[in-house]
PDB file of C-alpha atoms in Angstrom:
ATOM      1  CA  MET A  43      16.096  31.655 -34.268  1.00 52.00           C
ATOM      2  CA  LYS A  44      15.969  28.325 -37.147  1.00 60.00           C
ATOM      3  CA  ARG A  45      12.619  27.569 -38.091  1.00 64.00           C
ATOM      4  CA  VAL A  46      11.914  23.680 -37.065  1.00 55.00           C
ATOM      5  CA  GLU A  47       9.904  21.383 -38.895  1.00 60.00           C
ATOM      6  CA  LYS A  48       7.476  19.199 -37.272  1.00 58.00           C
ATOM      7  CA  HIS A  49       9.540  15.960 -37.253  1.00 58.00           C
ATOM      8  CA  ASP A  50      12.378  16.906 -35.385  1.00 61.00           C
ATOM      9  CA  LYS A  51      13.389  16.639 -32.107  1.00 62.00           C
ATOM     10  CA  TYR A  52      15.113  18.921 -29.218  1.00 56.00           C
ATOM     11  CA  LEU A  53      16.138  15.904 -26.120  1.00 56.00           C
ATOM     12  CA  GLY A  54      13.993  13.328 -26.472  1.00 60.00           C
ATOM     13  CA  LEU A  55      10.725  15.570 -28.084  1.00 60.00           C
ATOM     14  CA  ALA A  56       8.920  16.226 -30.404  1.00 57.00           C
ATOM     15  CA  THR A  57       9.477  19.973 -31.096  1.00 54.00           C
ATOM     16  CA  VAL A  58       5.150  19.915 -31.920  1.00 54.00           C
ATOM     17  CA  ALA A  59       3.252  18.215 -29.710  1.00 57.00           C
ATOM     18  CA  GLY A  60       0.340  18.954 -31.713  1.00 58.00           C
ATOM     19  CA  ARG A  61      -3.312  17.949 -29.317  1.00 53.00           C
ATOM     20  CA  SER A  62      -2.284  14.720 -28.510  1.00 61.00           C
ATOM     21  CA  LYS A  63       0.682  13.535 -26.420  1.00 71.00           C
ATOM     22  CA  LYS A  64      -0.160  10.545 -25.611  1.00 74.00           C
ATOM     23  CA  GLU A  65       2.730   8.986 -28.381  1.00 75.00           C
ATOM     24  CA  MET A  66       5.416  11.090 -26.913  1.00 76.00           C
ATOM     25  CA  LEU A  67       4.989  10.391 -23.583  1.00 80.00           C
ATOM     26  CA  MET A  68       5.452   6.495 -24.850  1.00 81.00           C
ATOM     27  CA  GLU A  69       7.902   6.971 -26.433  1.00 82.00           C
ATOM     28  CA  LEU A  70       9.797   8.472 -22.942  1.00 81.00           C
ATOM     29  CA  LYS A  71       8.114   5.733 -21.016  1.00 84.00           C
ATOM     30  CA  GLU A  72      10.061   3.458 -23.266  1.00 85.00           C
ATOM     31  CA  ARG A  73      12.998   5.122 -23.145  1.00 84.00           C
ATOM     32  CA  VAL A  74      12.692   4.460 -19.308  1.00 85.00           C
ATOM     33  CA  ARG A  75      11.240   0.921 -19.343  1.00 84.00           C
ATOM     34  CA  LYS A  76      14.266  -0.153 -21.969  1.00 84.00           C
ATOM     35  CA  LYS A  77      18.029   1.650 -19.460  1.00 82.00           C
ATOM     36  CA  LEU A  78      15.865  -0.004 -16.959  1.00 82.00           C
ATOM     37  CA  ASN A  79      15.966  -3.624 -18.209  1.00 80.00           C
ATOM     38  CA  GLY A  80      19.381  -2.743 -19.623  1.00 80.00           C
ATOM     39  CA  TRP A  81      20.792  -2.427 -16.576  1.00 78.00           C
ATOM     40  CA  LYS A  82      18.429  -5.562 -14.601  1.00 72.00           C
ATOM     41  CA  GLU A  83      21.420  -7.553 -16.759  1.00 63.00           C
ATOM     42  CA  LYS A  84      23.618  -6.645 -14.424  1.00 73.00           C
ATOM     43  CA  THR A  85      24.057  -7.558 -11.346  1.00 77.00           C
ATOM     44  CA  LEU A  86      24.416  -4.642  -8.965  1.00 80.00           C
ATOM     45  CA  SER A  87      24.368  -3.423  -5.048  1.00 82.00           C
ATOM     46  CA  SER A  88      21.200  -1.608  -4.476  1.00 80.00           C
ATOM     47  CA  ALA A  89      23.786   1.935  -4.238  1.00 84.00           C
ATOM     48  CA  ALA A  90      24.282   1.451  -8.413  1.00 85.00           C
ATOM     49  CA  ARG A  91      20.665   0.604  -8.615  1.00 85.00           C
ATOM     50  CA  GLU A  92      20.010   3.599  -6.697  1.00 85.00           C
ATOM     51  CA  VAL A  93      22.240   6.567  -8.586  1.00 87.00           C
ATOM     52  CA  LEU A  94      21.962   4.817 -11.777  1.00 85.00           C
ATOM     53  CA  ILE A  95      18.272   5.036 -11.758  1.00 86.00           C
ATOM     54  CA  LYS A  96      18.381   9.234  -9.297  1.00 85.00           C
ATOM     55  CA  SER A  97      20.942  10.251 -12.530  1.00 85.00           C
ATOM     56  CA  VAL A  98      19.856   8.378 -15.865  1.00 82.00           C
ATOM     57  CA  ALA A  99      16.439   7.697 -15.511  1.00 81.00           C
ATOM     58  CA  LEU A 100      15.171  10.353 -13.965  1.00 84.00           C
ATOM     59  CA  ALA A 101      17.422  12.473 -16.291  1.00 83.00           C
ATOM     60  CA  GLN A 102      15.942  11.143 -19.175  1.00 81.00           C
ATOM     61  CA  LEU A 103      11.727  12.613 -17.736  1.00 84.00           C
ATOM     62  CA  SER A 104      12.980  16.036 -16.587  1.00 85.00           C
ATOM     63  CA  TYR A 105      13.183  17.562 -19.740  1.00 83.00           C
ATOM     64  CA  ALA A 106       9.922  15.965 -20.692  1.00 84.00           C
ATOM     65  CA  MET A 107       9.227  17.470 -16.782  1.00 86.00           C
ATOM     66  CA  ILE A 108      10.048  20.528 -17.306  1.00 86.00           C
ATOM     67  CA  VAL A 109       7.134  21.251 -21.017  1.00 84.00           C
ATOM     68  CA  PHE A 110       4.043  19.325 -19.769  1.00 83.00           C
ATOM     69  CA  ARG A 111       2.096  17.675 -16.633  1.00 88.00           C
ATOM     70  CA  ILE A 112       2.452  14.454 -17.754  1.00 88.00           C
ATOM     71  CA  PRO A 113      -1.066  12.536 -16.771  1.00 89.00           C
ATOM     72  CA  GLU A 114      -0.790  10.883 -12.808  1.00 91.00           C
ATOM     73  CA  GLY A 115      -0.817   7.451 -14.855  1.00 90.00           C
ATOM     74  CA  GLU A 116       2.002   7.708 -16.981  1.00 89.00           C
ATOM     75  CA  LEU A 117       4.131   8.799 -13.909  1.00 91.00           C
ATOM     76  CA  GLU A 118       3.301   5.765 -11.247  1.00 91.00           C
ATOM     77  CA  GLU A 119       3.541   2.981 -15.058  1.00 90.00           C
ATOM     78  CA  ILE A 120       6.972   4.597 -15.037  1.00 90.00           C
ATOM     79  CA  GLN A 121       6.989   5.042 -10.400  1.00 90.00           C
ATOM     80  CA  ARG A 122       6.362   1.083 -10.737  1.00 87.00           C
ATOM     81  CA  HIS A 123       8.837   0.227 -13.151  1.00 86.00           C
ATOM     82  CA  ILE A 124      11.162   2.578 -11.179  1.00 86.00           C
ATOM     83  CA  TYR A 125      10.530   0.655  -7.824  1.00 85.00           C
ATOM     84  CA  ASN A 126      10.950  -2.865  -9.298  1.00 83.00           C
ATOM     85  CA  PHE A 127      14.364  -2.406 -11.037  1.00 83.00           C
ATOM     86  CA  TRP A 128      15.755  -1.263  -7.684  1.00 80.00           C
ATOM     87  CA  TRP A 129      13.610  -4.343  -5.229  1.00 78.00           C
ATOM     88  CA  GLY A 130      15.421  -5.622  -7.860  1.00 75.00           C
ATOM     89  CA  GLN A 131      12.092  -8.047  -9.852  1.00 62.00           C
ATOM     90  CA  ARG A 132      13.072  -8.592 -13.499  1.00 60.00           C
ATOM     91  CA  GLY A 133       9.676  -9.400 -15.527  1.00 56.00           C
ATOM     92  CA  SER A 134       6.397 -10.563 -14.474  1.00 58.00           C
ATOM     93  CA  GLU A 135       9.074 -12.558 -10.892  1.00 58.00           C
ATOM     94  CA  CYS A 136       7.340 -11.590  -7.981  1.00 56.00           C
ATOM     95  CA  ARG A 137       9.853 -10.322  -5.506  1.00 58.00           C
ATOM     96  CA  ALA A 138       9.950  -9.556  -1.827  1.00 56.00           C
ATOM     97  CA  HIS A 139      10.425  -5.682  -1.111  1.00 60.00           C
ATOM     98  CA  CYS A 140      12.747  -4.783   1.525  1.00 67.00           C
ATOM     99  CA  VAL A 141      11.311  -1.298   1.632  1.00 71.00           C
ATOM    100  CA  LYS A 142       8.292   0.584   1.063  1.00 75.00           C
ATOM    101  CA  ARG A 143       7.603   2.165  -1.366  1.00 74.00           C
ATOM    102  CA  GLU A 144       6.410   5.279   0.823  1.00 79.00           C
ATOM    103  CA  GLU A 145      10.048   4.745   2.946  1.00 79.00           C
ATOM    104  CA  MET A 146      11.978   5.117  -0.855  1.00 81.00           C
ATOM    105  CA  ALA A 147       9.906   8.875  -1.229  1.00 81.00           C
ATOM    106  CA  CYS A 148      11.425   9.958   2.201  1.00 84.00           C
ATOM    107  CA  PRO A 149      13.997  12.395   2.166  1.00 85.00           C
ATOM    108  CA  LYS A 150      17.185  11.315   3.995  1.00 86.00           C
ATOM    109  CA  GLU A 151      17.349  13.512   6.454  1.00 90.00           C
ATOM    110  CA  GLU A 152      14.102  12.039   7.871  1.00 89.00           C
ATOM    111  CA  GLY A 153      15.843   8.030   7.141  1.00 85.00           C
ATOM    112  CA  GLY A 154      13.497   7.356   4.028  1.00 83.00           C
ATOM    113  CA  MET A 155      16.304   6.944   0.383  1.00 83.00           C
ATOM    114  CA  GLY A 156      15.348  10.197  -1.344  1.00 85.00           C
ATOM    115  CA  PHE A 157      13.679   8.998  -4.177  1.00 86.00           C
ATOM    116  CA  ARG A 158      11.268  11.714  -5.548  1.00 85.00           C
ATOM    117  CA  GLU A 159       7.604  10.697  -6.768  1.00 90.00           C
ATOM    118  CA  LEU A 160       7.307  11.435  -9.999  1.00 91.00           C
ATOM    119  CA  ARG A 161       4.009  13.726  -9.886  1.00 93.00           C
ATOM    120  CA  ASP A 162       5.009  16.200  -7.045  1.00 93.00           C
ATOM    121  CA  PHE A 163       8.545  16.746  -8.463  1.00 92.00           C
ATOM    122  CA  ASN A 164       6.486  17.526 -12.337  1.00 93.00           C
ATOM    123  CA  THR A 165       4.651  20.179 -10.339  1.00 95.00           C
ATOM    124  CA  ALA A 166       7.261  21.209  -8.718  1.00 94.00           C
ATOM    125  CA  MET A 167       9.109  21.943 -12.474  1.00 93.00           C
ATOM    126  CA  LEU A 168       5.987  23.822 -13.682  1.00 93.00           C
ATOM    127  CA  ALA A 169       6.069  25.583 -10.487  1.00 95.00           C
ATOM    128  CA  LYS A 170       9.714  26.841 -10.839  1.00 93.00           C
ATOM    129  CA  GLN A 171       8.987  27.413 -15.263  1.00 91.00           C
ATOM    130  CA  LEU A 172       5.822  29.904 -14.540  1.00 91.00           C
ATOM    131  CA  TRP A 173       7.801  30.926 -11.493  1.00 93.00           C
ATOM    132  CA  ASN A 174      10.434  31.428 -14.041  1.00 91.00           C
ATOM    133  CA  LEU A 175       8.347  33.941 -16.966  1.00 89.00           C
ATOM    134  CA  TYR A 176       7.072  35.438 -13.641  1.00 91.00           C
ATOM    135  CA  LYS A 177       9.717  37.718 -11.776  1.00 90.00           C
ATOM    136  CA  LYS A 178      12.469  37.103 -15.921  1.00 86.00           C
ATOM    137  CA  PRO A 179       9.108  38.322 -18.248  1.00 79.00           C
ATOM    138  CA  ASP A 180      12.188  39.334 -21.073  1.00 71.00           C
TER     139      ASP A 180
END
């Protein structure tokens, strides 16, 4: 097994988080925010924005959610950036929200858009890790 240094990174996260995850979470939020802001400059359809959110923005968060319980306040802030991007909001300007957040989080089979609630997704990813440890302890 390779020895890692304190400042090494794996999938964008520090290999040693230490006692405070605040700095690591700030980097993660900033990465997602930069991705979303970069896409805001382009004229994208709502379907294109949906695909970008689900395939790229949420992928940035997946590894962190498997490893850490991310505080709800941090997840709410990231979720707000994601929804504002989908609604086409730029910066501090206000735009009409044509779809409620609750409908966006509903599964597509129930008439929603199938976006994941980040809090629930984080809990599910951690539960999956525990299940894997229970089933395959070696």
